[in-house]
Every structure is written in C-alpha cells, then in structure tokens.
Short mmCIF file of N, CA and C in Angstrom, two decimals:
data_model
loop_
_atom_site.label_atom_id
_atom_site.label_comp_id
_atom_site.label_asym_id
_atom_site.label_seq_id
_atom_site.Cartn_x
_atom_site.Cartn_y
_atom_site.Cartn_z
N UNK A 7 0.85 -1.19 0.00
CA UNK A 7 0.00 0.00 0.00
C UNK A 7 0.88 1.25 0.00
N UNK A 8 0.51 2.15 -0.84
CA UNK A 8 1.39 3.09 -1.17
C UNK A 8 0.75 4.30 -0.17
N UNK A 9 1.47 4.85 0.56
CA UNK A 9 1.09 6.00 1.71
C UNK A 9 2.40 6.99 1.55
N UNK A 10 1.95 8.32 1.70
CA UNK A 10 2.66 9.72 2.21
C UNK A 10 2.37 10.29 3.06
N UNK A 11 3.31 10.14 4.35
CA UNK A 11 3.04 10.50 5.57
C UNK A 11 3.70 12.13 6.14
N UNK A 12 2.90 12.84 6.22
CA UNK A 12 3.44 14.69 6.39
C UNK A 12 3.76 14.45 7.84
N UNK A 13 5.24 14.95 8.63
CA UNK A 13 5.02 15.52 9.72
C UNK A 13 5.41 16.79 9.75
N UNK A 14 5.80 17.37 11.34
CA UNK A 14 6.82 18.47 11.22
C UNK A 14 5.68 19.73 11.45
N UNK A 15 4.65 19.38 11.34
CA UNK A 15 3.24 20.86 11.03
C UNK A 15 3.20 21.01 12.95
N UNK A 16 2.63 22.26 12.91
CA UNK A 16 2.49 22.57 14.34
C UNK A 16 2.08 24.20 14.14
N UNK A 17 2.11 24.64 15.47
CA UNK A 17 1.74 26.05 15.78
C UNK A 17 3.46 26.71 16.04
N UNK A 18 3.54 27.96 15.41
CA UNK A 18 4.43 28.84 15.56
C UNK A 18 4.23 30.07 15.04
N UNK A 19 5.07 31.25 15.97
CA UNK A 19 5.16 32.43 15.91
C UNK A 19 5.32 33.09 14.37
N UNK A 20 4.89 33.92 13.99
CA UNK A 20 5.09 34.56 12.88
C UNK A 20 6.50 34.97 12.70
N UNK A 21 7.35 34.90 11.94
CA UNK A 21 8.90 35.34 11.76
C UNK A 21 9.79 33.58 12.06
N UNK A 22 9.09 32.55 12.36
CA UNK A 22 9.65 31.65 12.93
C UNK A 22 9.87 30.39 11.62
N UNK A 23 10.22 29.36 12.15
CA UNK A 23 10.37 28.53 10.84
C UNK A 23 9.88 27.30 11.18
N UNK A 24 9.40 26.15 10.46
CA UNK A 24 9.27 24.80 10.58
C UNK A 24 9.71 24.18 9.82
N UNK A 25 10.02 22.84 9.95
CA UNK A 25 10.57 22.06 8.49
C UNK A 25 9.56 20.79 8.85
N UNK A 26 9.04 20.40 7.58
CA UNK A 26 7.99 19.61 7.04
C UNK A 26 8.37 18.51 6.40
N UNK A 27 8.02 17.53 7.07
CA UNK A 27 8.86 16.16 5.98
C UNK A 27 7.61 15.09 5.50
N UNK A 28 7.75 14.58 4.57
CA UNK A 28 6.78 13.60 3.70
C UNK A 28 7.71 12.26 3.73
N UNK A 29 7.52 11.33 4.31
CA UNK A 29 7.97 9.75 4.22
C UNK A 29 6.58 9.32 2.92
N UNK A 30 7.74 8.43 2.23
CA UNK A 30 7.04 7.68 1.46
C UNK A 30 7.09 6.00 1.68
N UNK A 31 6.04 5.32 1.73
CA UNK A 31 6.55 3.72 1.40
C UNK A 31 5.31 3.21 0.59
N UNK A 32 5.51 1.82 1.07
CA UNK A 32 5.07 1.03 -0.18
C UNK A 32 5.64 1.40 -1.65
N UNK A 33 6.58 1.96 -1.97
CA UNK A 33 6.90 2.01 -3.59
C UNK A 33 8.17 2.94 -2.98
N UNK A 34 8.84 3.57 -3.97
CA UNK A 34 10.22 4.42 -4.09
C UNK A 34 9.43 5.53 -5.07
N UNK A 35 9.78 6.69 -4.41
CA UNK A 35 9.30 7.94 -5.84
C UNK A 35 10.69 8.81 -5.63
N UNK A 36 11.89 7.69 -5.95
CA UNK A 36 12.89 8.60 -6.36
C UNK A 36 12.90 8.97 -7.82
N UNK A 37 12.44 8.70 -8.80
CA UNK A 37 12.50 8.90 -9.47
C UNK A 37 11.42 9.74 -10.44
N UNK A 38 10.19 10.32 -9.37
CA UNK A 38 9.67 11.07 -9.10
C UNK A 38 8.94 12.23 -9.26
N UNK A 39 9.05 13.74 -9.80
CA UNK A 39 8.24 14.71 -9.07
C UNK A 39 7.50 14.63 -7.91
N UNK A 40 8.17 15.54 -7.06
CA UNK A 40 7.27 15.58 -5.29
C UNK A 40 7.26 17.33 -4.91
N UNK A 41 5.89 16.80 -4.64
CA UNK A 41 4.99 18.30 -4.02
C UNK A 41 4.58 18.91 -2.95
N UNK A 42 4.56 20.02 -2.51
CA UNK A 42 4.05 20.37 -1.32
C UNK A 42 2.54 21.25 -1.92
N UNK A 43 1.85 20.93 -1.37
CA UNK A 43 0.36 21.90 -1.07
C UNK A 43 -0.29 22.15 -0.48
N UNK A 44 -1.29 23.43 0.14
CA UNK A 44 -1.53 23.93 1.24
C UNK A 44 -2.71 24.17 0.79
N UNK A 45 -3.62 24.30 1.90
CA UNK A 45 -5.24 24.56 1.71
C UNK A 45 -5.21 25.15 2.86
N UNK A 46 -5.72 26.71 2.94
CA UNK A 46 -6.36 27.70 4.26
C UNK A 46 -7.36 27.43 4.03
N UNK A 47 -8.09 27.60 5.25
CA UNK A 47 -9.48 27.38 5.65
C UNK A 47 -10.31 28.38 4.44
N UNK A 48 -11.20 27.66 3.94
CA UNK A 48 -12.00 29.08 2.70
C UNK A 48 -11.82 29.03 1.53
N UNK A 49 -10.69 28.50 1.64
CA UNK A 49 -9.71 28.66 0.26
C UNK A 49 -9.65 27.26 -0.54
N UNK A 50 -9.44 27.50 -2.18
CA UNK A 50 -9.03 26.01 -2.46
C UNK A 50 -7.03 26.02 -2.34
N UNK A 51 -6.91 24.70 -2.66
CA UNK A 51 -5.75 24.08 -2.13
C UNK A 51 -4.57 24.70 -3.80
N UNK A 52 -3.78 25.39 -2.68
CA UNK A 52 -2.80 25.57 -4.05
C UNK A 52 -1.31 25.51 -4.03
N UNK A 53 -0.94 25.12 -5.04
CA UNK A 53 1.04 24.66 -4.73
C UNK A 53 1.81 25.40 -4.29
N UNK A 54 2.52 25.05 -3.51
CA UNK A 54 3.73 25.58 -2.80
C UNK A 54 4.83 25.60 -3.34
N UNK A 55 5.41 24.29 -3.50
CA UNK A 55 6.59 23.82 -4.09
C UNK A 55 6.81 22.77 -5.15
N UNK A 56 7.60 22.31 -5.53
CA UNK A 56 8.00 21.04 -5.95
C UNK A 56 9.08 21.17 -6.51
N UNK A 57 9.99 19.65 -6.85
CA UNK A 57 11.04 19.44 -6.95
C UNK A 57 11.42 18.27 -7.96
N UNK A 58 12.12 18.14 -8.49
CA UNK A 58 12.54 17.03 -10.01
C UNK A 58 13.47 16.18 -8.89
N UNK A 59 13.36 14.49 -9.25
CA UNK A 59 13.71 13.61 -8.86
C UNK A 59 15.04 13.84 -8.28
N UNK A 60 16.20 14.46 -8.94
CA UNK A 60 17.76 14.65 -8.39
C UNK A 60 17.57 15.79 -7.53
N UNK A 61 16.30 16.39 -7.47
CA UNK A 61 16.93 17.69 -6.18
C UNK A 61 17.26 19.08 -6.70
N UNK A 62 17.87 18.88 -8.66
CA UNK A 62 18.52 19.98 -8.93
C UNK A 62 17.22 21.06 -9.52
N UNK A 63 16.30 20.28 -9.41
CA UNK A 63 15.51 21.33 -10.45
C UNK A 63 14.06 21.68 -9.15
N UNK A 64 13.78 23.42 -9.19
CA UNK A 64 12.60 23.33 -7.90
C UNK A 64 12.06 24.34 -8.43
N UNK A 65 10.19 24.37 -7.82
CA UNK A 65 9.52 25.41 -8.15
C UNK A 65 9.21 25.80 -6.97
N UNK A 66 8.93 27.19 -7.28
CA UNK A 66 8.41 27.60 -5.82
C UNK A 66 7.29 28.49 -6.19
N UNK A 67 6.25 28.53 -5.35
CA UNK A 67 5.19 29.77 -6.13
C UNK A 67 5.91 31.13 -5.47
N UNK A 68 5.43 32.49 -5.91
CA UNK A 68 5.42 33.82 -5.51
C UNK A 68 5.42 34.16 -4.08
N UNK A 69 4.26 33.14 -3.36
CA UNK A 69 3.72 33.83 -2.21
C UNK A 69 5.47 33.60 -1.61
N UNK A 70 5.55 32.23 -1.56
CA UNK A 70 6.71 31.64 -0.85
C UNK A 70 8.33 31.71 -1.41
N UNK A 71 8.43 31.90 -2.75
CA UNK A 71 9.71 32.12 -3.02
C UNK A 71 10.95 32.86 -2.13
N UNK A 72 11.69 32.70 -1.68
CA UNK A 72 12.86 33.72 -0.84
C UNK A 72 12.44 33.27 0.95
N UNK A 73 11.69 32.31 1.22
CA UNK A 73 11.32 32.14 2.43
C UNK A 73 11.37 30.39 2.53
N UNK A 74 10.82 29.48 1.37
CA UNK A 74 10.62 28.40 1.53
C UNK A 74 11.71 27.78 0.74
N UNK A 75 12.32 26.54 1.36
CA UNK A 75 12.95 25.47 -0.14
C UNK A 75 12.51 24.18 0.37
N UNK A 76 12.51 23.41 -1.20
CA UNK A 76 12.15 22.12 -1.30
C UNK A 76 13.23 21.53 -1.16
N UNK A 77 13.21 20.16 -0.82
CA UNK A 77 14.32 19.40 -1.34
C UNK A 77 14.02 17.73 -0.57
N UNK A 78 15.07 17.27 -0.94
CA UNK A 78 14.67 15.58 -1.43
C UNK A 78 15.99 14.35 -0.58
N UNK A 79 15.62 13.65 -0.04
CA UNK A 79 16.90 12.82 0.15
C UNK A 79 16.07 11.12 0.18
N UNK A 80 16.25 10.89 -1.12
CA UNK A 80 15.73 9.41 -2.08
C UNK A 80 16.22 8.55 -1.10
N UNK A 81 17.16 8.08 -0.74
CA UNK A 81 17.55 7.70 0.40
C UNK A 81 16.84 7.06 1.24
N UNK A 82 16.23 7.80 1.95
CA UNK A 82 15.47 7.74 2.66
C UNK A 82 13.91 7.81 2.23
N UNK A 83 13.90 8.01 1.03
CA UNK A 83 12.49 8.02 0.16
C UNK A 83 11.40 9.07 0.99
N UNK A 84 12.04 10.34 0.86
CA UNK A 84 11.37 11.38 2.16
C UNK A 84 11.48 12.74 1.06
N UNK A 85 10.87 13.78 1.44
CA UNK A 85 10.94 14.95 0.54
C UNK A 85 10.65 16.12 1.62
N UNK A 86 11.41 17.66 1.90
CA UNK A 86 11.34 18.49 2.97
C UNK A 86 10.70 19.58 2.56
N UNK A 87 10.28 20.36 3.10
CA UNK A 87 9.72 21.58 3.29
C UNK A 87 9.91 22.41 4.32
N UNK A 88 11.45 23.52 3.94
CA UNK A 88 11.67 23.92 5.13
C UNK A 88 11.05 25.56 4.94
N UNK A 89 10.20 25.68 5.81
CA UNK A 89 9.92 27.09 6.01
C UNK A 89 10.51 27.94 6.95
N UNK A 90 10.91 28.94 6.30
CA UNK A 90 11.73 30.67 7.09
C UNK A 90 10.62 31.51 7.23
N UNK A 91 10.73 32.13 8.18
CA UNK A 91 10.24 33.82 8.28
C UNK A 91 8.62 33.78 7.70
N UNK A 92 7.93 32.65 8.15
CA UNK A 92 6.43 32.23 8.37
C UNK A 92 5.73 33.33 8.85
N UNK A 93 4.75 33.35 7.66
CA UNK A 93 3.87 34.52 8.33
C UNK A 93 1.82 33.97 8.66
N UNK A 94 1.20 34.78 8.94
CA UNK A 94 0.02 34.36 9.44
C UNK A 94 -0.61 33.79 8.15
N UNK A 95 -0.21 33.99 6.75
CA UNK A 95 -1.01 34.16 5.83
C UNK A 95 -0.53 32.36 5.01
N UNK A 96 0.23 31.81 5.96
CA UNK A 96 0.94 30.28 5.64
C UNK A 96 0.21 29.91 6.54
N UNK A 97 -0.79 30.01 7.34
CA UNK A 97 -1.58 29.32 8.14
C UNK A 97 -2.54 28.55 7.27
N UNK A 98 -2.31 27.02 7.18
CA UNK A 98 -3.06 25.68 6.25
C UNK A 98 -2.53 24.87 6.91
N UNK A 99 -3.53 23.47 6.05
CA UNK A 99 -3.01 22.56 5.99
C UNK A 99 -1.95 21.95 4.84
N UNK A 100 -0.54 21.26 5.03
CA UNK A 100 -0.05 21.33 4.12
C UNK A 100 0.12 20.10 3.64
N UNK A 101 0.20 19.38 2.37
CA UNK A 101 -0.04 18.31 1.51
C UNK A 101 1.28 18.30 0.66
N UNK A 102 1.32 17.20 1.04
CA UNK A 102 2.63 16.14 0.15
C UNK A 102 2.14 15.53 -0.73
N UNK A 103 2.90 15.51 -2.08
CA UNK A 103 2.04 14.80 -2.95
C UNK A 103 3.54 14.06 -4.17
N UNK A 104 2.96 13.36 -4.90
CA UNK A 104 3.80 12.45 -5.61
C UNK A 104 3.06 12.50 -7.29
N UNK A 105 4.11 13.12 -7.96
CA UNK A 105 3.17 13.17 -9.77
C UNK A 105 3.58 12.02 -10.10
N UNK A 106 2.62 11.93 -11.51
CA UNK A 106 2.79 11.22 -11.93
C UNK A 106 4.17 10.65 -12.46
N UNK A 107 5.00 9.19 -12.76
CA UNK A 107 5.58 9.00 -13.76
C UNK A 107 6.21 9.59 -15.27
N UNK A 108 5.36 10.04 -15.49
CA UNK A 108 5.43 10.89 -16.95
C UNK A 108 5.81 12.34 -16.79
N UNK A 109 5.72 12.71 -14.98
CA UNK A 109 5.69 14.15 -15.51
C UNK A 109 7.28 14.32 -15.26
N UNK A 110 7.79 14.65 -16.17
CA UNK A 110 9.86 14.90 -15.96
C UNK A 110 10.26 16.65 -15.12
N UNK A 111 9.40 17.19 -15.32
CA UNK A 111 9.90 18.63 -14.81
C UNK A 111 8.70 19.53 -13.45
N UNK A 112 9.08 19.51 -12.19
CA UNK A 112 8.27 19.94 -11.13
C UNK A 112 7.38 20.87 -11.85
N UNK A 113 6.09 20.86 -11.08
CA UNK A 113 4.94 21.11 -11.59
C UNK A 113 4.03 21.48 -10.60
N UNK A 114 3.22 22.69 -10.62
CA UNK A 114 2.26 23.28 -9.79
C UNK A 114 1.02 22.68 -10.37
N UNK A 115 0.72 21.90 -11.32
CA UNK A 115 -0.39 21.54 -11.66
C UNK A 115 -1.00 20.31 -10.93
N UNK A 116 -1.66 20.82 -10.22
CA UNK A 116 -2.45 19.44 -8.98
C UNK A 116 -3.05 18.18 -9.88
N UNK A 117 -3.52 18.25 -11.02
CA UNK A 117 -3.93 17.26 -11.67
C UNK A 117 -2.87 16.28 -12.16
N UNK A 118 -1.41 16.56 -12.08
CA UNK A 118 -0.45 15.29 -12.23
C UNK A 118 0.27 14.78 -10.91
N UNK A 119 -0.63 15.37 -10.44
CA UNK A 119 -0.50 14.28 -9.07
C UNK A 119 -1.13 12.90 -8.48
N UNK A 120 -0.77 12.11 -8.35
CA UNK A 120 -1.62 10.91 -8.23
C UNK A 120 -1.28 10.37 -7.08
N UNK A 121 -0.77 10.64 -5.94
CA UNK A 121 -0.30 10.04 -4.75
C UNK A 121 -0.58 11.57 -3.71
N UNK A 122 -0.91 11.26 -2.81
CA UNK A 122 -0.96 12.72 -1.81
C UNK A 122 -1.44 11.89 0.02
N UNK A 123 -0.97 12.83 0.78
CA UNK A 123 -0.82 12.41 1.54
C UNK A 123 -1.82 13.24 2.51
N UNK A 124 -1.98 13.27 3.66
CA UNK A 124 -3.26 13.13 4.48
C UNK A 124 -3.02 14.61 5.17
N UNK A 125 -2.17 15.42 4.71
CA UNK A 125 -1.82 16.47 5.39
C UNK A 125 -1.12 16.90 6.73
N UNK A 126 -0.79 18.24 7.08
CA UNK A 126 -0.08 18.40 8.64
C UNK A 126 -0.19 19.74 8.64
N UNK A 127 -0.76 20.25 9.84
CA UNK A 127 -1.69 21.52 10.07
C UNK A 127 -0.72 22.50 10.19
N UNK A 128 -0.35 23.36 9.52
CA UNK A 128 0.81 24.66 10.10
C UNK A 128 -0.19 25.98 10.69
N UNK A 129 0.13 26.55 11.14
CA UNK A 129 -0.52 27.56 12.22
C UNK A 129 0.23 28.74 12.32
N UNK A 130 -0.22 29.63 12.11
CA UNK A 130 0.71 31.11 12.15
C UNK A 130 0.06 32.23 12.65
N UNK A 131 0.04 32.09 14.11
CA UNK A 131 -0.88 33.71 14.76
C UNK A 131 -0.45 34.89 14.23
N UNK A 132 -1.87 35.76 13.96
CA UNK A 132 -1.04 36.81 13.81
C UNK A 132 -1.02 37.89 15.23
#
C-alpha cells in the first residue's frame, strides 16, 4: 500500500520557521516529481513547491519564493519543506504529494498528481 506521511506541522510564531517532511513507502518515488500543497481554511488548495527527482531542479510559487525550499533525500524516500520567516497568511493545511511518472519537470499543476498524503496543520498567529 502506497502512503505519504506529512510531519513536522504545528503552531508557531510569525517570523519563525518549521521544516515539514513527507515519508514515502510502499513504492520508491525517487524517481519522481514531489509536491508540497496547502489549503487555508476558505480557500481552495494551491502549490507551494516542488522538486525534479535529483533535487537539482525546484519550483516555488510567488507567495513563498525567498522564504521556503524544497528538497529531497531518495535515500530515505522522504521529501522536505523547510519554512523561514512564516507569516500568518501560511496558516493551512499542508499536503505532500507524488506526480505522476510521466511528468519529468516539477509542476504546480495538482492534476499530475496521483499520490498525496493526508496532510499536517501549520498555524501562524497573527
């Protein structure tokens, strides 16, 4: 059974940081595209990050660019999300996700995702 397990989510101060990790098993997605995505309460769910199988290639959206990086250690078949300088407006839930096979270059498009994981609540008072 193929599962993506988010930890690392919690409550913290605005200006503060968390790092977010996704375990994968039942299968290997080193070879991969892996995603982060967030849903605030109200809101629909939209991409954060993602990253190409070696690590070298990453997207980041606008909101988060210069604050967040992705990155990957196959290894361990795990993918990170480290957040800097968190503000109230990163308050979601955040989602790990696994594209498809076919897709070769990280991708904000939620529809080539086919694996996702059950989420981990981040919290940012303002």
């Amino acid at each position: 059974q193929v599962q993506l397990v988010e930890s690392g989510g919690g409550l913290v101060q605005a200006g503060g940081s968390l790092r977010l990790s996704c375990a994968a098993s039942g299968r290997t997605f080193s070879r991969n595209i892996m995603g982060w995505f967030r849903q605030a309460p109200g809101k629909e769910r939209e991409s954060v990050a993602a990253v190409s199988w070696s690590g070298g290639y990453t997207y980041l959206s606008d909101s988060v660019k210069g604050r967040f990086t992705i990155f990957r250690d196959n290894a361990k078949n795990t993918v990170y999300l480290q957040m800097n300088s968190l503000k109230p407006e990163d308050t979601a839930v955040y989602y790990c996700a696994a594209a498809s096979s076919s897709v070769v270059v990280p991708t904000a498009r939620e529809s080539e995702y086919d694996y996702w994981g059950q989420g981990t609540q981040v919290t940012v008072p303002s």
